[in-house]
Amino acid sequence: MRKDFLPFSKPSLSEAEISAVAEVLRSGWITTGPKCAEFEATFADYCGSAGAVALTSATAGMHLLLVALGIGPGDEVVTPAMTWVSTVNLITLAGATPVFCDIDRDTLMTTAPLIEPCLSERTRLILPVHFAGAAADLTPIRALAASRGIALAEDAAHAAGTEYYGERIGKKGTTIFSFHPIKNMTTGEGGMFCSDDPALLDQVRCLKFHGLGVDAYDRAMQGRSPQAEVIMPGFKYNLTDFAAVLGLGQLARLNEFIGQRSRLAARYAELLAEVEEILPLAVPTWPMRHAWHLYIVRLDTEKAGMSRDAFMAELKKRNIGTGLHFRAVHQQKYYRDTLGLPADALPATTWNSERICSLPLFPAMAESDVDDVVATIKEVLGR
Ligand SMILES: *Cc1c(COP(=O)(O)O)cnc(C)c1O
């Protein structure tokens, strides 16, 4: 058994990044300023996006998107239930109705054919999720949204650095990234809103800071004139400069992180191939670069003769941490009580919700850590 606990995720922060944060803290300007502007420009450049707005979280980005699109009572938003609850909470808080589409059983991602039957004349937004670092098959989803005249935005919380047909996620359309500590790069807490729609970007930039008008002065000076006026009632979702400088350091190392994550994922795939109770996710067949945010497996609970929760507890007893991404939203208490979907709704989502488990995966891990995890899994399964 391992002597030290192996967490399922851990941020990789360099001494240079820590020093850069300290330097901002000593500079006298710690809130939104030049480092945020540089982070936005560098991130937009990395993705090939027309523009980017730094925010305090991806959840904030989702909130601002719904407000900018004017989504409210009577409107429907189609999104998978295999996602983090934040999106669905915001749809609900906006007074709109979340409509859940099912997912592909082996990639955990939704598809155009699964979205189409969920559309109605009330649908205002389609919100697919790029899962675990893989890219959703966007081309058919974009075509479907365009043919119905419905807005499309991508939940790219797992997809910083992911590529789809040679293009980075974030280049086209509207995309929201997260920099929470478990994600592929972190700012402590933080998010980025990217879009190829300049009017939407301006609106989000305005809404993220009290709804103050964005004028040429703001763009040139990275500050606001004290005379700036409220154009629309807005929020307070601006990122700090000490978080942004951390993001700059992390972004510079993102490709390196993805390289190491990919090596670890390949090792897992090789070693787990002979463990028949463990079913890794399928890697989509369309051309992409997988960012390997998570290494998710499903426990074949019938073959293993044990529940997923018991499996996670046994691993923990043996010093192996795991995660759960995610317990499906329609199975969380509030949504069970309010939506009351029939037990046979969303079969692939429900099947996975009871069996998925995220194994340790972070850039500072060694291949020998992967070997430890797999050896421990075999022990727990009594092999
Ligand atoms: C992490 C996550 C979010 C929320 O990101 P925050 O930055 O924590 O708000 C949204 N969607 C998915 C799929 C996530 O994994």
mmCIF file of C-alpha atoms and ligand atoms in Angstrom:
data_model
loop_
_atom_site.group_PDB
_atom_site.id
_atom_site.type_symbol
_atom_site.label_atom_id
_atom_site.label_comp_id
_atom_site.label_asym_id
_atom_site.label_seq_id
_atom_site.Cartn_x
_atom_site.Cartn_y
_atom_site.Cartn_z
ATOM 1 C CA MET A 1 0.000 0.000 0.000
ATOM 2 C CA ARG A 2 1.139 3.576 -0.697
ATOM 3 C CA LYS A 3 2.553 5.374 2.328
ATOM 4 C CA ASP A 4 1.399 8.844 1.242
ATOM 5 C CA PHE A 5 -2.069 9.792 0.049
ATOM 6 C CA LEU A 6 -2.330 10.361 -3.725
ATOM 7 C CA PRO A 7 -4.986 13.035 -4.329
ATOM 8 C CA PHE A 8 -7.036 12.833 -7.505
ATOM 9 C CA SER A 9 -5.937 16.361 -8.497
ATOM 10 C CA LYS A 10 -3.358 18.923 -7.442
ATOM 11 C CA PRO A 11 -2.452 22.264 -9.038
ATOM 12 C CA SER A 12 1.105 22.699 -10.370
ATOM 13 C CA LEU A 13 2.334 26.108 -9.247
ATOM 14 C CA SER A 14 5.933 27.082 -10.006
ATOM 15 C CA GLU A 15 8.145 29.263 -7.801
ATOM 16 C CA ALA A 16 8.238 31.768 -10.682
ATOM 17 C CA GLU A 17 4.414 31.962 -10.640
ATOM 18 C CA ILE A 18 4.362 32.426 -6.870
ATOM 19 C CA SER A 19 6.944 35.228 -7.185
ATOM 20 C CA ALA A 20 4.939 36.884 -9.954
ATOM 21 C CA VAL A 21 1.857 36.887 -7.691
ATOM 22 C CA ALA A 22 3.914 38.386 -4.845
ATOM 23 C CA GLU A 23 5.233 41.060 -7.186
ATOM 24 C CA VAL A 24 1.689 42.114 -8.105
ATOM 25 C CA LEU A 25 0.743 42.146 -4.416
ATOM 26 C CA ARG A 26 3.676 44.504 -3.742
ATOM 27 C CA SER A 27 2.990 46.708 -6.769
ATOM 28 C CA GLY A 28 0.192 48.788 -5.287
ATOM 29 C CA TRP A 29 -2.340 47.672 -7.967
ATOM 30 C CA ILE A 30 -3.975 44.372 -7.034
ATOM 31 C CA THR A 31 -7.463 44.489 -8.537
ATOM 32 C CA THR A 32 -8.346 44.405 -12.265
ATOM 33 C CA GLY A 33 -5.656 46.224 -14.211
ATOM 34 C CA PRO A 34 -2.788 45.644 -16.629
ATOM 35 C CA LYS A 35 -2.262 41.954 -15.732
ATOM 36 C CA CYS A 36 -5.924 41.172 -16.440
ATOM 37 C CA ALA A 37 -5.662 42.955 -19.782
ATOM 38 C CA GLU A 38 -2.519 40.996 -20.639
ATOM 39 C CA PHE A 39 -4.114 37.709 -19.531
ATOM 40 C CA GLU A 40 -7.196 38.363 -21.689
ATOM 41 C CA ALA A 41 -5.076 39.216 -24.743
ATOM 42 C CA THR A 42 -2.723 36.256 -24.262
ATOM 43 C CA PHE A 43 -5.566 33.796 -23.687
ATOM 44 C CA ALA A 44 -7.469 35.090 -26.729
ATOM 45 C CA ASP A 45 -4.293 34.727 -28.761
ATOM 46 C CA TYR A 46 -3.728 31.160 -27.485
ATOM 47 C CA CYS A 47 -7.253 30.115 -28.518
ATOM 48 C CA GLY A 48 -7.384 32.205 -31.664
ATOM 49 C CA SER A 49 -10.465 33.887 -30.224
ATOM 50 C CA ALA A 50 -11.610 37.365 -31.293
ATOM 51 C CA GLY A 51 -11.724 38.507 -27.676
ATOM 52 C CA ALA A 52 -11.765 37.329 -24.074
ATOM 53 C CA VAL A 53 -13.098 38.689 -20.781
ATOM 54 C CA ALA A 54 -11.496 37.538 -17.509
ATOM 55 C CA LEU A 55 -13.994 36.728 -14.762
ATOM 56 C CA THR A 56 -14.092 35.350 -11.221
ATOM 57 C CA SER A 57 -15.413 31.940 -12.385
ATOM 58 C CA ALA A 58 -16.958 30.039 -15.254
ATOM 59 C CA THR A 59 -20.189 30.185 -13.268
ATOM 60 C CA ALA A 60 -20.009 33.992 -13.476
ATOM 61 C CA GLY A 61 -19.523 33.680 -17.241
ATOM 62 C CA MET A 62 -22.614 31.508 -17.518
ATOM 63 C CA HIS A 63 -24.604 34.004 -15.471
ATOM 64 C CA LEU A 64 -23.540 36.931 -17.654
ATOM 65 C CA LEU A 65 -24.297 34.968 -20.825
ATOM 66 C CA LEU A 66 -27.864 34.263 -19.684
ATOM 67 C CA VAL A 67 -28.354 37.922 -18.718
ATOM 68 C CA ALA A 68 -26.832 39.181 -21.995
ATOM 69 C CA LEU A 69 -29.137 36.904 -23.991
ATOM 70 C CA GLY A 70 -32.124 38.050 -21.915
ATOM 71 C CA ILE A 71 -33.045 34.485 -20.941
ATOM 72 C CA GLY A 72 -35.810 34.290 -18.341
ATOM 73 C CA PRO A 73 -39.249 32.906 -17.507
ATOM 74 C CA GLY A 74 -40.829 30.916 -20.335
ATOM 75 C CA ASP A 75 -37.468 30.217 -21.978
ATOM 76 C CA GLU A 76 -35.800 26.827 -22.237
ATOM 77 C CA VAL A 77 -32.091 26.004 -22.276
ATOM 78 C CA VAL A 78 -31.007 22.594 -23.574
ATOM 79 C CA THR A 79 -27.981 21.139 -21.793
ATOM 80 C CA PRO A 80 -26.840 17.702 -20.627
ATOM 81 C CA ALA A 81 -27.581 16.611 -17.042
ATOM 82 C CA MET A 82 -24.071 15.115 -16.979
ATOM 83 C CA THR A 83 -22.469 18.428 -16.035
ATOM 84 C CA TRP A 84 -21.517 20.504 -13.049
ATOM 85 C CA VAL A 85 -24.607 21.868 -11.248
ATOM 86 C CA SER A 86 -23.589 25.516 -11.602
ATOM 87 C CA THR A 87 -24.965 25.909 -15.119
ATOM 88 C CA VAL A 88 -28.310 24.381 -14.307
ATOM 89 C CA ASN A 89 -28.608 26.356 -11.079
ATOM 90 C CA LEU A 90 -28.172 29.591 -13.029
ATOM 91 C CA ILE A 91 -30.741 28.610 -15.651
ATOM 92 C CA THR A 92 -33.145 27.877 -12.792
ATOM 93 C CA LEU A 93 -32.332 31.098 -10.935
ATOM 94 C CA ALA A 94 -32.935 33.056 -14.171
ATOM 95 C CA GLY A 95 -36.498 31.676 -14.062
ATOM 96 C CA ALA A 96 -35.915 29.659 -17.233
ATOM 97 C CA THR A 97 -36.344 25.894 -17.621
ATOM 98 C CA PRO A 98 -33.412 23.514 -18.066
ATOM 99 C CA VAL A 99 -34.212 20.783 -20.604
ATOM 100 C CA PHE A 100 -31.810 17.862 -20.323
ATOM 101 C CA CYS A 101 -30.499 16.054 -23.372
ATOM 102 C CA ASP A 102 -28.884 12.649 -22.959
ATOM 103 C CA ILE A 103 -25.234 11.879 -23.718
ATOM 104 C CA ASP A 104 -23.261 9.315 -25.655
ATOM 105 C CA ARG A 105 -22.729 6.465 -23.196
ATOM 106 C CA ASP A 106 -18.982 6.205 -23.785
ATOM 107 C CA THR A 107 -17.789 9.811 -24.306
ATOM 108 C CA LEU A 108 -20.222 11.449 -21.825
ATOM 109 C CA MET A 109 -20.863 14.145 -24.430
ATOM 110 C CA THR A 110 -24.102 15.158 -26.035
ATOM 111 C CA THR A 111 -24.622 15.076 -29.797
ATOM 112 C CA ALA A 112 -26.828 16.866 -32.334
ATOM 113 C CA PRO A 113 -29.211 13.857 -32.658
ATOM 114 C CA LEU A 114 -29.655 13.806 -28.860
ATOM 115 C CA ILE A 115 -30.219 17.584 -28.710
ATOM 116 C CA GLU A 116 -32.709 17.817 -31.577
ATOM 117 C CA PRO A 117 -35.716 16.135 -29.890
ATOM 118 C CA CYS A 118 -35.276 18.490 -26.900
ATOM 119 C CA LEU A 119 -35.757 21.653 -28.981
ATOM 120 C CA SER A 120 -39.039 23.547 -28.912
ATOM 121 C CA GLU A 121 -40.254 26.979 -29.947
ATOM 122 C CA ARG A 122 -39.198 28.107 -26.450
ATOM 123 C CA THR A 123 -35.547 26.992 -26.752
ATOM 124 C CA ARG A 124 -33.267 30.029 -26.490
ATOM 125 C CA LEU A 125 -29.877 28.433 -25.956
ATOM 126 C CA ILE A 126 -28.051 25.142 -26.536
ATOM 127 C CA LEU A 127 -25.225 24.504 -24.092
ATOM 128 C CA PRO A 128 -23.082 21.424 -24.814
ATOM 129 C CA VAL A 129 -20.230 20.444 -22.479
ATOM 130 C CA HIS A 130 -16.755 19.425 -23.636
ATOM 131 C CA PHE A 131 -16.086 16.537 -21.281
ATOM 132 C CA ALA A 132 -12.879 15.539 -19.497
ATOM 133 C CA GLY A 133 -10.667 17.434 -21.967
ATOM 134 C CA ALA A 134 -12.134 15.909 -25.134
ATOM 135 C CA ALA A 135 -14.015 18.034 -27.680
ATOM 136 C CA ALA A 136 -17.734 17.587 -28.319
ATOM 137 C CA ASP A 137 -18.613 17.004 -31.973
ATOM 138 C CA LEU A 138 -19.425 20.642 -32.662
ATOM 139 C CA THR A 139 -19.961 20.714 -36.442
ATOM 140 C CA PRO A 140 -23.389 19.002 -36.395
ATOM 141 C CA ILE A 141 -24.391 20.911 -33.236
ATOM 142 C CA ARG A 142 -23.452 24.241 -34.853
ATOM 143 C CA ALA A 143 -25.447 23.315 -37.962
ATOM 144 C CA LEU A 144 -28.479 22.358 -35.863
ATOM 145 C CA ALA A 145 -28.360 25.593 -33.815
ATOM 146 C CA ALA A 146 -27.937 27.720 -36.951
ATOM 147 C CA SER A 147 -30.783 25.980 -38.797
ATOM 148 C CA ARG A 148 -33.160 26.700 -35.892
ATOM 149 C CA GLY A 149 -31.818 30.196 -35.179
ATOM 150 C CA ILE A 150 -30.951 29.233 -31.580
ATOM 151 C CA ALA A 151 -27.920 30.611 -29.698
ATOM 152 C CA LEU A 152 -25.118 28.156 -28.942
ATOM 153 C CA ALA A 153 -22.467 28.432 -26.212
ATOM 154 C CA GLU A 154 -19.940 25.822 -25.127
ATOM 155 C CA ASP A 155 -19.143 24.882 -21.545
ATOM 156 C CA ALA A 156 -15.367 24.634 -21.939
ATOM 157 C CA ALA A 157 -14.541 24.322 -18.223
ATOM 158 C CA HIS A 158 -12.603 21.106 -19.065
ATOM 159 C CA ALA A 159 -11.301 22.251 -22.428
ATOM 160 C CA ALA A 160 -8.503 24.841 -22.092
ATOM 161 C CA GLY A 161 -6.052 23.672 -24.757
ATOM 162 C CA THR A 162 -8.438 21.176 -26.387
ATOM 163 C CA GLU A 163 -8.501 21.253 -30.188
ATOM 164 C CA TYR A 164 -11.256 20.204 -32.591
ATOM 165 C CA TYR A 165 -10.324 19.631 -36.236
ATOM 166 C CA GLY A 166 -7.077 21.534 -35.626
ATOM 167 C CA GLU A 167 -8.762 24.553 -34.022
ATOM 168 C CA ARG A 168 -8.532 25.431 -30.368
ATOM 169 C CA ILE A 169 -11.773 25.437 -28.435
ATOM 170 C CA GLY A 170 -12.559 29.149 -27.990
ATOM 171 C CA LYS A 171 -11.658 30.161 -31.530
ATOM 172 C CA LYS A 172 -15.209 29.995 -32.874
ATOM 173 C CA GLY A 173 -18.521 30.783 -31.250
ATOM 174 C CA THR A 174 -19.019 31.566 -27.564
ATOM 175 C CA THR A 175 -17.040 29.590 -25.023
ATOM 176 C CA ILE A 176 -16.660 29.695 -21.251
ATOM 177 C CA PHE A 177 -13.529 28.373 -19.504
ATOM 178 C CA SER A 178 -12.875 27.715 -15.803
ATOM 179 C CA PHE A 179 -9.649 28.201 -13.845
ATOM 180 C CA HIS A 180 -10.797 26.506 -10.647
ATOM 181 C CA PRO A 181 -7.828 24.688 -9.001
ATOM 182 C CA ILE A 182 -8.717 21.250 -10.373
ATOM 183 C CA LYS A 183 -8.929 22.435 -14.009
ATOM 184 C CA ASN A 184 -6.089 22.171 -16.542
ATOM 185 C CA MET A 185 -4.782 25.609 -15.560
ATOM 186 C CA THR A 186 -5.724 27.684 -12.549
ATOM 187 C CA THR A 187 -5.961 31.213 -11.189
ATOM 188 C CA GLY A 188 -7.149 29.996 -7.764
ATOM 189 C CA GLU A 189 -10.689 30.788 -8.845
ATOM 190 C CA GLY A 190 -11.399 32.357 -12.206
ATOM 191 C CA GLY A 191 -12.891 32.001 -15.648
ATOM 192 C CA MET A 192 -12.678 33.344 -19.179
ATOM 193 C CA PHE A 193 -15.487 34.289 -21.541
ATOM 194 C CA CYS A 194 -14.460 34.068 -25.221
ATOM 195 C CA SER A 195 -16.613 34.947 -28.201
ATOM 196 C CA ASP A 196 -16.392 35.780 -31.877
ATOM 197 C CA ASP A 197 -19.373 38.128 -31.401
ATOM 198 C CA PRO A 198 -17.967 41.599 -30.557
ATOM 199 C CA ALA A 199 -21.331 42.959 -29.381
ATOM 200 C CA LEU A 200 -21.720 40.066 -26.923
ATOM 201 C CA LEU A 201 -18.153 40.567 -25.658
ATOM 202 C CA ASP A 202 -18.845 44.253 -25.042
ATOM 203 C CA GLN A 203 -22.023 43.405 -23.175
ATOM 204 C CA VAL A 204 -20.267 40.849 -20.959
ATOM 205 C CA ARG A 205 -17.399 43.272 -20.322
ATOM 206 C CA CYS A 206 -19.931 45.886 -19.201
ATOM 207 C CA LEU A 207 -22.069 43.467 -17.133
ATOM 208 C CA LYS A 208 -19.067 42.029 -15.278
ATOM 209 C CA PHE A 209 -18.386 45.417 -13.637
ATOM 210 C CA HIS A 210 -21.581 47.121 -12.449
ATOM 211 C CA GLY A 211 -22.767 47.773 -16.010
ATOM 212 C CA LEU A 212 -20.460 50.731 -16.403
ATOM 213 C CA GLY A 213 -19.995 51.875 -19.998
ATOM 214 C CA VAL A 214 -16.933 50.616 -21.808
ATOM 215 C CA ASP A 215 -15.443 53.361 -23.880
ATOM 216 C CA ALA A 216 -12.246 54.059 -25.793
ATOM 217 C CA TYR A 217 -10.628 55.251 -22.563
ATOM 218 C CA ASP A 218 -11.166 51.843 -20.941
ATOM 219 C CA ARG A 219 -9.692 50.041 -23.905
ATOM 220 C CA ALA A 220 -6.638 52.297 -24.119
ATOM 221 C CA MET A 221 -5.991 52.810 -20.410
ATOM 222 C CA GLN A 222 -7.215 49.500 -18.954
ATOM 223 C CA GLY A 223 -9.064 51.492 -16.378
ATOM 224 C CA ARG A 224 -12.266 53.441 -16.257
ATOM 225 C CA SER A 225 -12.715 57.125 -16.047
ATOM 226 C CA PRO A 226 -14.362 58.022 -12.722
ATOM 227 C CA GLN A 227 -17.138 59.600 -14.774
ATOM 228 C CA ALA A 228 -18.124 56.249 -16.375
ATOM 229 C CA GLU A 229 -21.888 55.790 -16.236
ATOM 230 C CA VAL A 230 -24.135 52.790 -15.667
ATOM 231 C CA ILE A 231 -25.450 51.646 -19.049
ATOM 232 C CA MET A 232 -27.303 48.642 -17.612
ATOM 233 C CA PRO A 233 -27.462 47.188 -14.085
ATOM 234 C CA GLY A 234 -24.455 44.867 -13.811
ATOM 235 C CA PHE A 235 -22.605 42.552 -11.466
ATOM 236 C CA LYS A 236 -19.162 42.375 -9.815
ATOM 237 C CA TYR A 237 -17.358 39.515 -11.511
ATOM 238 C CA ASN A 238 -13.986 41.091 -12.402
ATOM 239 C CA LEU A 239 -10.795 39.083 -11.829
ATOM 240 C CA THR A 240 -7.934 40.464 -9.699
ATOM 241 C CA ASP A 241 -4.512 41.191 -11.191
ATOM 242 C CA PHE A 242 -2.761 38.781 -8.814
ATOM 243 C CA ALA A 243 -5.010 35.975 -10.095
ATOM 244 C CA ALA A 244 -4.440 37.070 -13.692
ATOM 245 C CA VAL A 245 -0.653 36.970 -13.357
ATOM 246 C CA LEU A 246 -0.936 33.396 -12.088
ATOM 247 C CA GLY A 247 -3.076 32.634 -15.141
ATOM 248 C CA LEU A 248 -0.366 34.039 -17.428
ATOM 249 C CA GLY A 249 2.219 31.710 -15.902
ATOM 250 C CA GLN A 250 -0.098 28.719 -16.099
ATOM 251 C CA LEU A 251 -1.083 29.455 -19.688
ATOM 252 C CA ALA A 252 2.581 29.525 -20.684
ATOM 253 C CA ARG A 253 2.886 25.966 -19.333
ATOM 254 C CA LEU A 254 -0.505 24.637 -20.475
ATOM 255 C CA ASN A 255 0.852 22.689 -23.458
ATOM 256 C CA GLU A 256 3.502 21.125 -21.221
ATOM 257 C CA PHE A 257 0.783 20.170 -18.669
ATOM 258 C CA ILE A 258 -1.284 18.583 -21.423
ATOM 259 C CA GLY A 259 1.768 16.638 -22.643
ATOM 260 C CA GLN A 260 2.316 15.126 -19.203
ATOM 261 C CA ARG A 261 -1.421 14.460 -18.692
ATOM 262 C CA SER A 262 -1.480 12.659 -22.056
ATOM 263 C CA ARG A 263 1.466 10.440 -21.099
ATOM 264 C CA LEU A 264 -0.217 9.511 -17.813
ATOM 265 C CA ALA A 265 -3.530 8.836 -19.570
ATOM 266 C CA ALA A 266 -1.804 6.559 -22.084
ATOM 267 C CA ARG A 267 -0.252 4.611 -19.205
ATOM 268 C CA TYR A 268 -3.663 4.208 -17.539
ATOM 269 C CA ALA A 269 -5.186 2.996 -20.816
ATOM 270 C CA GLU A 270 -2.422 0.451 -21.294
ATOM 271 C CA LEU A 271 -2.570 -0.941 -17.750
ATOM 272 C CA LEU A 272 -6.367 -0.910 -17.419
ATOM 273 C CA ALA A 273 -6.933 -2.729 -20.726
ATOM 274 C CA GLU A 274 -6.691 -6.075 -18.911
ATOM 275 C CA VAL A 275 -8.991 -5.134 -16.019
ATOM 276 C CA GLU A 276 -12.395 -6.130 -17.309
ATOM 277 C CA GLU A 277 -14.375 -4.523 -14.463
ATOM 278 C CA ILE A 278 -13.000 -1.097 -15.424
ATOM 279 C CA LEU A 279 -14.301 0.685 -18.517
ATOM 280 C CA PRO A 280 -12.386 3.862 -19.434
ATOM 281 C CA LEU A 281 -14.224 6.479 -21.495
ATOM 282 C CA ALA A 282 -13.966 6.168 -25.257
ATOM 283 C CA VAL A 283 -11.762 8.690 -27.029
ATOM 284 C CA PRO A 284 -13.876 10.364 -29.731
ATOM 285 C CA THR A 285 -13.011 9.446 -33.311
ATOM 286 C CA TRP A 286 -13.155 12.967 -34.796
ATOM 287 C CA PRO A 287 -9.819 14.797 -35.137
ATOM 288 C CA MET A 288 -8.923 16.542 -31.913
ATOM 289 C CA ARG A 289 -6.286 17.175 -29.297
ATOM 290 C CA HIS A 290 -7.465 15.746 -26.000
ATOM 291 C CA ALA A 291 -6.433 17.945 -23.051
ATOM 292 C CA TRP A 292 -6.906 15.055 -20.566
ATOM 293 C CA HIS A 293 -8.466 17.179 -17.857
ATOM 294 C CA LEU A 294 -9.803 14.039 -16.174
ATOM 295 C CA TYR A 295 -9.173 10.302 -16.442
ATOM 296 C CA ILE A 296 -12.666 8.921 -15.941
ATOM 297 C CA VAL A 297 -13.479 5.230 -15.720
ATOM 298 C CA ARG A 298 -16.742 3.407 -15.176
ATOM 299 C CA LEU A 299 -16.918 0.519 -12.731
ATOM 300 C CA ASP A 300 -18.812 -2.445 -14.104
ATOM 301 C CA THR A 301 -20.701 -2.817 -10.851
ATOM 302 C CA GLU A 302 -22.229 -6.150 -11.856
ATOM 303 C CA LYS A 303 -18.872 -7.783 -12.659
ATOM 304 C CA ALA A 304 -17.157 -6.126 -9.696
ATOM 305 C CA GLY A 305 -19.954 -7.091 -7.282
ATOM 306 C CA MET A 306 -19.543 -3.704 -5.608
ATOM 307 C CA SER A 307 -21.028 -0.228 -5.932
ATOM 308 C CA ARG A 308 -19.007 2.688 -7.275
ATOM 309 C CA ASP A 309 -19.231 4.410 -3.888
ATOM 310 C CA ALA A 310 -17.840 1.321 -2.116
ATOM 311 C CA PHE A 311 -15.070 1.119 -4.745
ATOM 312 C CA MET A 312 -14.089 4.761 -4.100
ATOM 313 C CA ALA A 313 -14.104 4.164 -0.328
ATOM 314 C CA GLU A 314 -11.876 1.070 -0.672
ATOM 315 C CA LEU A 315 -9.389 3.047 -2.794
ATOM 316 C CA LYS A 316 -9.375 5.856 -0.252
ATOM 317 C CA LYS A 317 -8.600 3.397 2.564
ATOM 318 C CA ARG A 318 -5.551 2.431 0.528
ATOM 319 C CA ASN A 319 -4.426 6.055 0.077
ATOM 320 C CA ILE A 320 -5.749 6.597 -3.452
ATOM 321 C CA GLY A 321 -8.003 9.641 -3.901
ATOM 322 C CA THR A 322 -10.716 9.695 -6.565
ATOM 323 C CA GLY A 323 -13.304 12.189 -7.800
ATOM 324 C CA LEU A 324 -16.858 12.025 -9.124
ATOM 325 C CA HIS A 325 -17.531 14.068 -12.271
ATOM 326 C CA PHE A 326 -20.439 14.182 -12.029
ATOM 327 C CA ARG A 327 -23.472 12.937 -10.159
ATOM 328 C CA ALA A 328 -26.071 13.792 -12.821
ATOM 329 C CA VAL A 329 -27.951 17.012 -12.142
ATOM 330 C CA HIS A 330 -31.434 15.453 -12.496
ATOM 331 C CA GLN A 331 -30.528 13.103 -9.643
ATOM 332 C CA GLN A 332 -29.632 15.862 -7.161
ATOM 333 C CA LYS A 333 -32.254 16.424 -4.503
ATOM 334 C CA TYR A 334 -33.559 19.815 -5.654
ATOM 335 C CA TYR A 335 -33.913 18.690 -9.258
ATOM 336 C CA ARG A 336 -35.390 15.314 -8.300
ATOM 337 C CA ASP A 337 -38.028 17.173 -6.276
ATOM 338 C CA THR A 338 -38.782 19.940 -8.765
ATOM 339 C CA LEU A 339 -38.334 18.262 -12.152
ATOM 340 C CA GLY A 340 -39.358 14.741 -11.119
ATOM 341 C CA LEU A 341 -38.126 13.103 -14.329
ATOM 342 C CA PRO A 342 -39.234 9.487 -14.813
ATOM 343 C CA ALA A 343 -36.729 6.836 -13.688
ATOM 344 C CA ASP A 344 -36.045 5.786 -17.280
ATOM 345 C CA ALA A 345 -35.278 9.327 -18.494
ATOM 346 C CA LEU A 346 -31.751 10.012 -19.774
ATOM 347 C CA PRO A 347 -30.628 6.354 -19.709
ATOM 348 C CA ALA A 348 -26.958 6.904 -20.677
ATOM 349 C CA THR A 349 -26.601 9.778 -18.201
ATOM 350 C CA THR A 350 -28.145 7.761 -15.369
ATOM 351 C CA TRP A 351 -26.099 4.634 -16.173
ATOM 352 C CA ASN A 352 -22.871 6.612 -16.031
ATOM 353 C CA SER A 353 -23.875 8.679 -13.002
ATOM 354 C CA GLU A 354 -23.916 5.474 -10.940
ATOM 355 C CA ARG A 355 -20.627 4.097 -12.289
ATOM 356 C CA ILE A 356 -18.186 6.902 -13.074
ATOM 357 C CA CYS A 357 -15.111 7.680 -11.035
ATOM 358 C CA SER A 358 -12.167 10.015 -11.814
ATOM 359 C CA LEU A 359 -8.735 8.514 -11.131
ATOM 360 C CA PRO A 360 -5.759 10.655 -10.003
ATOM 361 C CA LEU A 361 -4.406 12.771 -12.885
ATOM 362 C CA PHE A 362 -2.284 15.911 -12.538
ATOM 363 C CA PRO A 363 0.972 17.074 -14.126
ATOM 364 C CA ALA A 364 3.221 16.457 -11.095
ATOM 365 C CA MET A 365 2.255 12.750 -11.027
ATOM 366 C CA ALA A 366 4.772 10.152 -12.161
ATOM 367 C CA GLU A 367 4.015 7.072 -14.235
ATOM 368 C CA SER A 368 4.843 5.037 -11.114
ATOM 369 C CA ASP A 369 1.864 6.743 -9.410
ATOM 370 C CA VAL A 370 -0.349 5.429 -12.215
ATOM 371 C CA ASP A 371 1.111 1.979 -11.604
ATOM 372 C CA ASP A 372 0.220 2.314 -7.908
ATOM 373 C CA VAL A 373 -3.359 3.290 -8.730
ATOM 374 C CA VAL A 374 -3.864 0.364 -11.080
ATOM 375 C CA ALA A 375 -2.240 -2.117 -8.676
ATOM 376 C CA THR A 376 -4.543 -0.852 -5.914
ATOM 377 C CA ILE A 377 -7.603 -1.128 -8.184
ATOM 378 C CA LYS A 378 -6.702 -4.757 -8.896
ATOM 379 C CA GLU A 379 -6.298 -5.428 -5.176
ATOM 380 C CA VAL A 380 -9.685 -3.864 -4.382
ATOM 381 C CA LEU A 381 -11.302 -5.957 -7.114
ATOM 382 C CA GLY A 382 -9.683 -9.062 -5.612
ATOM 383 C CA ARG A 383 -7.556 -9.853 -8.650
HETATM 384 C C1 LIG B 1 -15.811 23.448 -13.042
HETATM 385 C C2 LIG B 1 -16.972 23.431 -13.955
HETATM 386 C C3 LIG B 1 -17.821 24.540 -14.084
HETATM 387 C C4 LIG B 1 -17.758 25.745 -13.173
HETATM 388 O O1 LIG B 1 -16.535 26.384 -13.156
HETATM 389 P P1 LIG B 1 -16.273 27.482 -12.003
HETATM 390 O O2 LIG B 1 -15.084 28.236 -12.518
HETATM 391 O O3 LIG B 1 -15.970 26.705 -10.766
HETATM 392 O O4 LIG B 1 -17.455 28.318 -11.887
HETATM 393 C C5 LIG B 1 -18.819 24.505 -15.033
HETATM 394 N N1 LIG B 1 -19.003 23.426 -15.812
HETATM 395 C C6 LIG B 1 -18.227 22.328 -15.712
HETATM 396 C C7 LIG B 1 -18.475 21.178 -16.628
HETATM 397 C C8 LIG B 1 -17.195 22.288 -14.768
HETATM 398 O O5 LIG B 1 -16.453 21.187 -14.640
#
